[in-house]
Short mmCIF file of C-alpha atoms in Angstrom, two decimals:
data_model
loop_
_atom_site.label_atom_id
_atom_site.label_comp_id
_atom_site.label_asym_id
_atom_site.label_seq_id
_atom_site.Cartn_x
_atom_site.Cartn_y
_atom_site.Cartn_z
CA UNK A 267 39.54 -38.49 -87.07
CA UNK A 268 40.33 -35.86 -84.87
CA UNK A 269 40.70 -38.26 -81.86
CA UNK A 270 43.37 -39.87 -84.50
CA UNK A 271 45.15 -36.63 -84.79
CA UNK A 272 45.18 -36.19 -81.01
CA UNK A 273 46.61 -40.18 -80.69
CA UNK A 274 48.97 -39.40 -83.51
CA UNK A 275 50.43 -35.65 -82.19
CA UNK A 276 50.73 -37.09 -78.73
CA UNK A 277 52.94 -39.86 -79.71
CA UNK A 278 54.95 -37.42 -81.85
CA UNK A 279 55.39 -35.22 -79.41
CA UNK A 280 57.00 -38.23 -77.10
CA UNK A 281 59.39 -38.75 -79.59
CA UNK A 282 60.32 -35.23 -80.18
CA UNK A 283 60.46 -34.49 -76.22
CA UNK A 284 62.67 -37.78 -76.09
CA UNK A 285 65.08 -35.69 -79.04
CA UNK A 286 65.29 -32.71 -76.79
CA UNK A 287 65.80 -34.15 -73.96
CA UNK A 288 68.81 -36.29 -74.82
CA UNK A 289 70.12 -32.72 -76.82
CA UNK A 290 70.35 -31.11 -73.98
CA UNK A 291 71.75 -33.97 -71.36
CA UNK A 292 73.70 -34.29 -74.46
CA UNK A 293 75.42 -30.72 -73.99
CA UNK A 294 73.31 -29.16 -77.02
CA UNK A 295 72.65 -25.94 -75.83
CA UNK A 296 76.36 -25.37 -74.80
CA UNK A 297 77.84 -27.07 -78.02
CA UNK A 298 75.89 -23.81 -80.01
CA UNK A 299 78.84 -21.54 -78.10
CA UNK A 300 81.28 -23.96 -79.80
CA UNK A 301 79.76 -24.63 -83.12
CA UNK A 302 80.09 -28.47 -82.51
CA UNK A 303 75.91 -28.88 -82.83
CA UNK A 304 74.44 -28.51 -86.25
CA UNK A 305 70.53 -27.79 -84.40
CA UNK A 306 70.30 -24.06 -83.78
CA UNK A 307 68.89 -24.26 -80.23
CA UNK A 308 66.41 -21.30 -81.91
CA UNK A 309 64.72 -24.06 -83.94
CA UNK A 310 64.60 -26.34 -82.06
CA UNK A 311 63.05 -24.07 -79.01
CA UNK A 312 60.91 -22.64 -81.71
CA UNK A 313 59.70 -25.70 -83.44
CA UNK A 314 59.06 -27.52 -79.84
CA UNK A 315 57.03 -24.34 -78.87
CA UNK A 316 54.84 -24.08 -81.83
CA UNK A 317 54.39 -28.09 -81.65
CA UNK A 318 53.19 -27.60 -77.81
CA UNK A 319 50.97 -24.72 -78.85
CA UNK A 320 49.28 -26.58 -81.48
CA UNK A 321 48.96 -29.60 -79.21
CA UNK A 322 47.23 -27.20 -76.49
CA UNK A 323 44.97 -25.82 -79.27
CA UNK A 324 44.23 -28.99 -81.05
CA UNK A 325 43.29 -30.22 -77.47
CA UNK A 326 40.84 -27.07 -77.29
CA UNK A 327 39.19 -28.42 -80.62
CA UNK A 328 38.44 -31.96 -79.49
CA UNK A 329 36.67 -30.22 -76.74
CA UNK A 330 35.13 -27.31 -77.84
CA UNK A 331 34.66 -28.84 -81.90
CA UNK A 332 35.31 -24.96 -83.29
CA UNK A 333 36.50 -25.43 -87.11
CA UNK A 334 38.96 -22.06 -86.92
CA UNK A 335 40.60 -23.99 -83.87
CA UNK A 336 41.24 -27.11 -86.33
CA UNK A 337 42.48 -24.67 -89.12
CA UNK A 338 44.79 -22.57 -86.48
CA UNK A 339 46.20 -26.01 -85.33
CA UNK A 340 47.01 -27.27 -88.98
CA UNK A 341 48.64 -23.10 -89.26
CA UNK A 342 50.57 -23.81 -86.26
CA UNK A 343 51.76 -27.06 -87.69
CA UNK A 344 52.94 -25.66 -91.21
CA UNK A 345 55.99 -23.84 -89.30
CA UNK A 346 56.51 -26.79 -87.08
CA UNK A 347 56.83 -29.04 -90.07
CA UNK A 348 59.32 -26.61 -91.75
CA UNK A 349 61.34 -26.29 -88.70
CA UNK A 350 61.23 -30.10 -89.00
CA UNK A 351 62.46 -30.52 -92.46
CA UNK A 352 65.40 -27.81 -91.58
CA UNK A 353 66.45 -30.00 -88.53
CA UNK A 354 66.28 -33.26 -90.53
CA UNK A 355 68.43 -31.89 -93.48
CA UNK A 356 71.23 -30.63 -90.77
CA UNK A 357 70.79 -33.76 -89.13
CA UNK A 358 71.73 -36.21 -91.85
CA UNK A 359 74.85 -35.43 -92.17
CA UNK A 360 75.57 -36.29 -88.69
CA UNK A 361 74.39 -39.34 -88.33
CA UNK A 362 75.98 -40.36 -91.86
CA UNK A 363 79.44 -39.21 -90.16
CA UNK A 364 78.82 -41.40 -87.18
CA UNK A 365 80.00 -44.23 -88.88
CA UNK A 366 83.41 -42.64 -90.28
CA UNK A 367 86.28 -41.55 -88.17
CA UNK A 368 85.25 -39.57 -85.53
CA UNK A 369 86.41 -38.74 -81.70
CA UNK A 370 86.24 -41.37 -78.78
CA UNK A 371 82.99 -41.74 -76.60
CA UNK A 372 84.82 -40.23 -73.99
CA UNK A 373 85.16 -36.99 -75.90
CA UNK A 374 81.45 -36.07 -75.79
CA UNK A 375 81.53 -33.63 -73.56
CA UNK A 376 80.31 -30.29 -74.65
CA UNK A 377 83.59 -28.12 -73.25
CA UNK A 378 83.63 -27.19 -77.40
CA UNK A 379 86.64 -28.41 -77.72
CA UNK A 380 87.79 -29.62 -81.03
CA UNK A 381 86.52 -32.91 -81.97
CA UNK A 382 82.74 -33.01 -79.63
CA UNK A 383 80.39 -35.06 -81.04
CA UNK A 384 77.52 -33.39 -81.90
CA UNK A 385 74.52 -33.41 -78.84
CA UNK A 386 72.16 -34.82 -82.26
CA UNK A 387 74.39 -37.51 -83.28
CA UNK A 388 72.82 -39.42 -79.90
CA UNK A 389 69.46 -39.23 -81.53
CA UNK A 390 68.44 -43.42 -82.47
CA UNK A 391 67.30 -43.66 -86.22
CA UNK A 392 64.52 -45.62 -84.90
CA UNK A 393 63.29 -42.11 -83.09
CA UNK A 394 63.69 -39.85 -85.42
CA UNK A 395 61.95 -42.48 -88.20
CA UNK A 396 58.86 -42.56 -86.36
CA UNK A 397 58.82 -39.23 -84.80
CA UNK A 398 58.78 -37.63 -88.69
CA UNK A 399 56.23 -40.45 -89.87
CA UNK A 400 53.69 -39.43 -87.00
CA UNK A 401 54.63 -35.82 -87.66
CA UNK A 402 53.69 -36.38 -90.99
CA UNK A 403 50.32 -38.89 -90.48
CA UNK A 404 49.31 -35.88 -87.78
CA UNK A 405 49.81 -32.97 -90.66
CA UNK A 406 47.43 -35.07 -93.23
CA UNK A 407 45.02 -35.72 -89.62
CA UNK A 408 44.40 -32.15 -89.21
CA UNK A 409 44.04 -30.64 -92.22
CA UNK A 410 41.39 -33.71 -93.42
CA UNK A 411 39.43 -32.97 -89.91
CA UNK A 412 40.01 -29.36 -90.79
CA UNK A 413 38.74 -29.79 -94.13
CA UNK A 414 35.46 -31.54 -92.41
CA UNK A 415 36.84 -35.51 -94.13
CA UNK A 416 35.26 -38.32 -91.45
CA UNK A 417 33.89 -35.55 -89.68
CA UNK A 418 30.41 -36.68 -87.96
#
């Protein structure tokens, strides 16, 4: 199971590297000036730091098979899911306003003017489906390994 957990965290972590990266190509970190991004760059730096901490530490239990490692992972991933949730909820309404009347593609830079589109409204539903169902899958992983469920 905890191989499972690795598997599942990895591929989560794809996804959510994917989200950053197009947030920032996207102008994210200079729409925060502006106002015209709904994702505090704060957590979203914090939740992608925690994640990669975890990852490192869950890593460290596969290896080293230490039970407070598995129960310092699943702490690390409590904050890192409710960083999650917070970034989800400002999220919706973004992508529900992509498909009303908003500015041109053209207009996406992030100069702040009036009218940007949001760096997050460039995340594909597809990406952000999957990277919150592995998010999710990887919480239950860790805390059943943690808990010693399909442990050998």
């Amino acid at each position: 199971m905890d191989i499972a957990a690795l598997i599942t965290w990895v591929v989560t972590a794809l996804g959510g590297f994917y989200m950053l990266g197009t947030w920032i190509q996207r102008g994210g970190i200079q729409q925060q000036q502006s106002g015209a991004s709904r994702l505090p760059a704060p957590v979203i730096f914090g939740h992608f730091a925690l994640a990669a901490i975890g990852l490192v530490v869950w890593i460290i239990y596969v290896v080293a098979d230490k039970t407070a490692l598995a129960w310092t992972a699943f702490g690390l991933l409590l904050p890192v899911a409710l960083l999650g949730f917070v970034m989800l909820a400002r999220w919706i309404p973004v992508y529900r306003d992509r498909a009303g009347a908003g500015p041109t593609p053209a207009a996406t830079t992030a100069q702040g003017a009036e009218g940007t589109v949001p760096a997050e409204r460039h995340f594909p539903l597809p990406v952000v489906l999957a990277h919150g169902l592995f998010a999710v899958v990887t919480l239950v992983l860790v805390l059943l390994t943690a808990l010693g469920v399909g442990g050998s």
